[in-house]
XYZ file of C-alpha atoms in Angstrom:
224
model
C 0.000 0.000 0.000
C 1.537 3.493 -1.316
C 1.314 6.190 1.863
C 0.758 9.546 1.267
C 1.564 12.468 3.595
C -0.440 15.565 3.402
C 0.321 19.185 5.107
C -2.322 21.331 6.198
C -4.121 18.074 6.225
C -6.670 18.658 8.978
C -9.055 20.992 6.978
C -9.312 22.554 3.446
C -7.894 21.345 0.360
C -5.683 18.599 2.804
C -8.645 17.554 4.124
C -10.043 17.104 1.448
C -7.340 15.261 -0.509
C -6.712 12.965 2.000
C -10.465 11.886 2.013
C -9.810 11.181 -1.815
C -6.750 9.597 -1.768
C -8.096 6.940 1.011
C -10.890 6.106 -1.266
C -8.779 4.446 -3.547
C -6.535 2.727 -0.600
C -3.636 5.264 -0.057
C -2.473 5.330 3.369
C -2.682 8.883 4.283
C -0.878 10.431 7.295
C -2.332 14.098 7.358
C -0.151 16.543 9.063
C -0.943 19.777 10.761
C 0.442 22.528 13.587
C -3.155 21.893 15.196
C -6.515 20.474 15.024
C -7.730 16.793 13.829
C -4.547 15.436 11.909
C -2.827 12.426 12.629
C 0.937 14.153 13.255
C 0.707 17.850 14.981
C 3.891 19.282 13.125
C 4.955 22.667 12.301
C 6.115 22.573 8.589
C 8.481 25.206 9.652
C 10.552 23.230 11.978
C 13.084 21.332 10.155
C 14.189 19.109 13.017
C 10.300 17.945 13.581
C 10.128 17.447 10.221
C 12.565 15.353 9.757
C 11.771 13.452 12.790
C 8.238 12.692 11.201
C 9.815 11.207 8.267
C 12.247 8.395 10.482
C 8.908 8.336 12.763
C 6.631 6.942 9.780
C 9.549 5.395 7.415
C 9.282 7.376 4.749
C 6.411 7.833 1.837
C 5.502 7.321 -1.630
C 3.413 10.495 -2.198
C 4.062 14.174 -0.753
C 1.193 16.798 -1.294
C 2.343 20.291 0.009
C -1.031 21.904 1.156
C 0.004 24.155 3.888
C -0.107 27.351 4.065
C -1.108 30.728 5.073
C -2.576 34.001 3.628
C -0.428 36.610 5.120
C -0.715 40.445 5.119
C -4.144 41.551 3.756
C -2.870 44.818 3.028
C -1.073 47.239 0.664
C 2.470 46.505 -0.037
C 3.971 49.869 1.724
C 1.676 49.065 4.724
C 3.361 45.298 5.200
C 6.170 44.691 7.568
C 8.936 42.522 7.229
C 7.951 39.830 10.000
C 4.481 39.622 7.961
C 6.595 38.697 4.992
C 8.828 36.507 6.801
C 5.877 34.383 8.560
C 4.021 33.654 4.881
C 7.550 32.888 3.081
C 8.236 30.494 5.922
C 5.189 28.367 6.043
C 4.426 28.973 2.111
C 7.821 28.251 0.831
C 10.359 26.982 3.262
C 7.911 24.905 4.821
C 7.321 23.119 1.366
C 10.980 22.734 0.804
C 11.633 21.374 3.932
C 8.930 18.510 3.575
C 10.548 17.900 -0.163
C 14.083 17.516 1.407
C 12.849 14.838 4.594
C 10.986 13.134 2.032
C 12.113 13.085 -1.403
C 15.425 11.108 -1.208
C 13.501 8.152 0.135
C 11.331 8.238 -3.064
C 14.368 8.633 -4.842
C 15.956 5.419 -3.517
C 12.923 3.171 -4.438
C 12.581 4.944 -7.940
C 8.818 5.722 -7.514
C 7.375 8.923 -6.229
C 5.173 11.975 -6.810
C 5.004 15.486 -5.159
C 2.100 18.222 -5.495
C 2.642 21.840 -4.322
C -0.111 24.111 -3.853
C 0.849 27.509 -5.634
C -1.812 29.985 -6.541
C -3.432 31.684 -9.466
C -1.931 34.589 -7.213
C 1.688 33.301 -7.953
C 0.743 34.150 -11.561
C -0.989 36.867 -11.697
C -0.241 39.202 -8.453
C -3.630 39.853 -6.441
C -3.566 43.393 -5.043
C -3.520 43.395 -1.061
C -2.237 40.030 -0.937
C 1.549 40.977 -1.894
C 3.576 38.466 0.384
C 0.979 35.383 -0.317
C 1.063 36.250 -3.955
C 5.224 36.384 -4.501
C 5.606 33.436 -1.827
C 3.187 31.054 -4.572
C 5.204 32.288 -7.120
C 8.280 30.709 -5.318
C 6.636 27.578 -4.822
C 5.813 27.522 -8.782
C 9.379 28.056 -9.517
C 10.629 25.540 -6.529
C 8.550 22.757 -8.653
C 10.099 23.592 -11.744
C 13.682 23.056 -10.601
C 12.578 20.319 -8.737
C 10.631 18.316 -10.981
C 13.826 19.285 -13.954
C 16.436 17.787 -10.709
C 14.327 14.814 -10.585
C 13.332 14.239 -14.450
C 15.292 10.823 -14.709
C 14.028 9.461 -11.091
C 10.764 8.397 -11.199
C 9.791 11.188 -9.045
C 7.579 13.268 -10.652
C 7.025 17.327 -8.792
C 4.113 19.056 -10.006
C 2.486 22.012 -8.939
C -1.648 23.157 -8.739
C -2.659 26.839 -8.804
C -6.413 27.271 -7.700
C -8.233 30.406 -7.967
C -10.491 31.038 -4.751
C -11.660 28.141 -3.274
C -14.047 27.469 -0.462
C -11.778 26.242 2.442
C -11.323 27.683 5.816
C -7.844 29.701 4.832
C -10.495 32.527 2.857
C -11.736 32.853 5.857
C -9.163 35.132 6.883
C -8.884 37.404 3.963
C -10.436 40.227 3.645
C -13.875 40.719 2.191
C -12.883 43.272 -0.553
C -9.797 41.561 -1.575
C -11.878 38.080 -1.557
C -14.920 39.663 -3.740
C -12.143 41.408 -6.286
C -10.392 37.594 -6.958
C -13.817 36.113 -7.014
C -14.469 38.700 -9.701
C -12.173 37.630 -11.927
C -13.465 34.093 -12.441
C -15.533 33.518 -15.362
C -17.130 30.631 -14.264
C -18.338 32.946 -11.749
C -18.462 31.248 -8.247
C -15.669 30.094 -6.237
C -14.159 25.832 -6.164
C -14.747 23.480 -4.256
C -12.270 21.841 -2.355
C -13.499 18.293 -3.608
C -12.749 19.355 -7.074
C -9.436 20.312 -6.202
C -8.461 16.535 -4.577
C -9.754 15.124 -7.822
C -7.080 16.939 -9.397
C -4.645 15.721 -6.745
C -5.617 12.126 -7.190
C -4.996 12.491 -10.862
C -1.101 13.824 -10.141
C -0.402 11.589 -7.859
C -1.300 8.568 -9.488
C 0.373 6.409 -12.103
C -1.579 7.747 -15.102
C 0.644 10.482 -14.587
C 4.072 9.645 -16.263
C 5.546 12.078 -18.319
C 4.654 14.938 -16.613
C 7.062 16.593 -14.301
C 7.731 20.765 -13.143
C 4.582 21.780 -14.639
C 1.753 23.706 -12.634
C -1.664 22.806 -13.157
C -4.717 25.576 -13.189
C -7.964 25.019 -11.563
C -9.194 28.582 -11.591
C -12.729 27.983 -13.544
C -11.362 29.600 -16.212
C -9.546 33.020 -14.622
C -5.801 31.514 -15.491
C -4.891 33.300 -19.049
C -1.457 31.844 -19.678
């Protein structure tokens, strides 16, 4: 049985995923700084992190779902400890999980790793300036990654979402959320369900020849 580990897997688009991936007999370990997941870990400690991956042995499947929004405000009003909190948890936080549990997948030739980005690591979304540059990291990260890896059997692909219905919205701002809600033509926000189907997909082996590229699921706002 392949085992999955999931950050910022005790709600949202973790959740979510982890619910999916079970239903077709992954072994999920969900892993969270609080609430119902099986491993309480902050993705920004690197000696916890690598302690969960010699706790659990290892696993076949990495999906990078944790996160935070950050400043909800204008880029001259931000301060540099706003900045610093998003880029840790958005960015360093997925590059720490990568190193504890990449070289493992590496060593058994077999392995696949999904980062959330953003739609906002493509196009910018005003008021959200330290969420929107730390996505764009994590969309470059997977294309070095997933170039480092090409001849492994690990494959590193990224998904950008526009706004989706998940508890992190909760804690932006009701102007900023209405303007990136605006700019979907589908009109009307995702659903984190539709999300994990997109997850399963990635992270199965129909996926072979696919590796550093980022996904959209933005109902039709992505333009590029």
């Amino acid at each position: 049985m392949r085992r999955a580990v999931i950050t910022g897997g005790a709600s949202g688009l973790g959740a979510a995923t982890a619910s999916r991936l079970r239903a077709v007999g992954i072994d999920c370990v969900t892993v969270d700084r609080a609430g119902d997941a099986d491993e309480i870990v902050d993705v920004t400690d690197e000696r916890a992190v690598i302690d969960l991956a010699d706790r659990i042995g290892g696993a076949d499947i990495l999906v990078n779902s944790a996160g935070i929004v950050g400043p909800n405000q204008p880029l001259v009003d931000t301060d540099l400890d706003g900045w610093r909190q998003t880029i840790e948890v958005n960015v360093l936080g997925t590059v720490g999980m990568m190193k504890a549990f990449v070289p493992g997948m590496v060593s058994r030739g077999w392995g696949r790793v999904v980062n959330f980005a953003s739609m906002a690591g493509k196009d910018g979304n005003p008021g959200l300036a330290a969420y929107s540059a730390s996505k764009a990291a994590v969309i470059a990260l997977t294309k070095s990654a997933g170039k480092e890896l090409a001849t492994t059997g690990v494959l590193v692909n990224a998904i950008a979402p526009a706004v989706i219905a998940t508890p992190m919205n909760d804690a932006t701002a009701d102007e900023v959320l209405a303007h990136i809600t605006s700019l979907i033509p589908m009109r009307r926000v995702g659903r984190a369900e539709e999300v994990a189907e997109l997850v399963a997909w990635l992270t199965s082996d129909l996926v072979s020849f696919s590796t550093g590229a980022v996904y959209d699921i933005s109902g039709g706002r992505a333009t590029y």
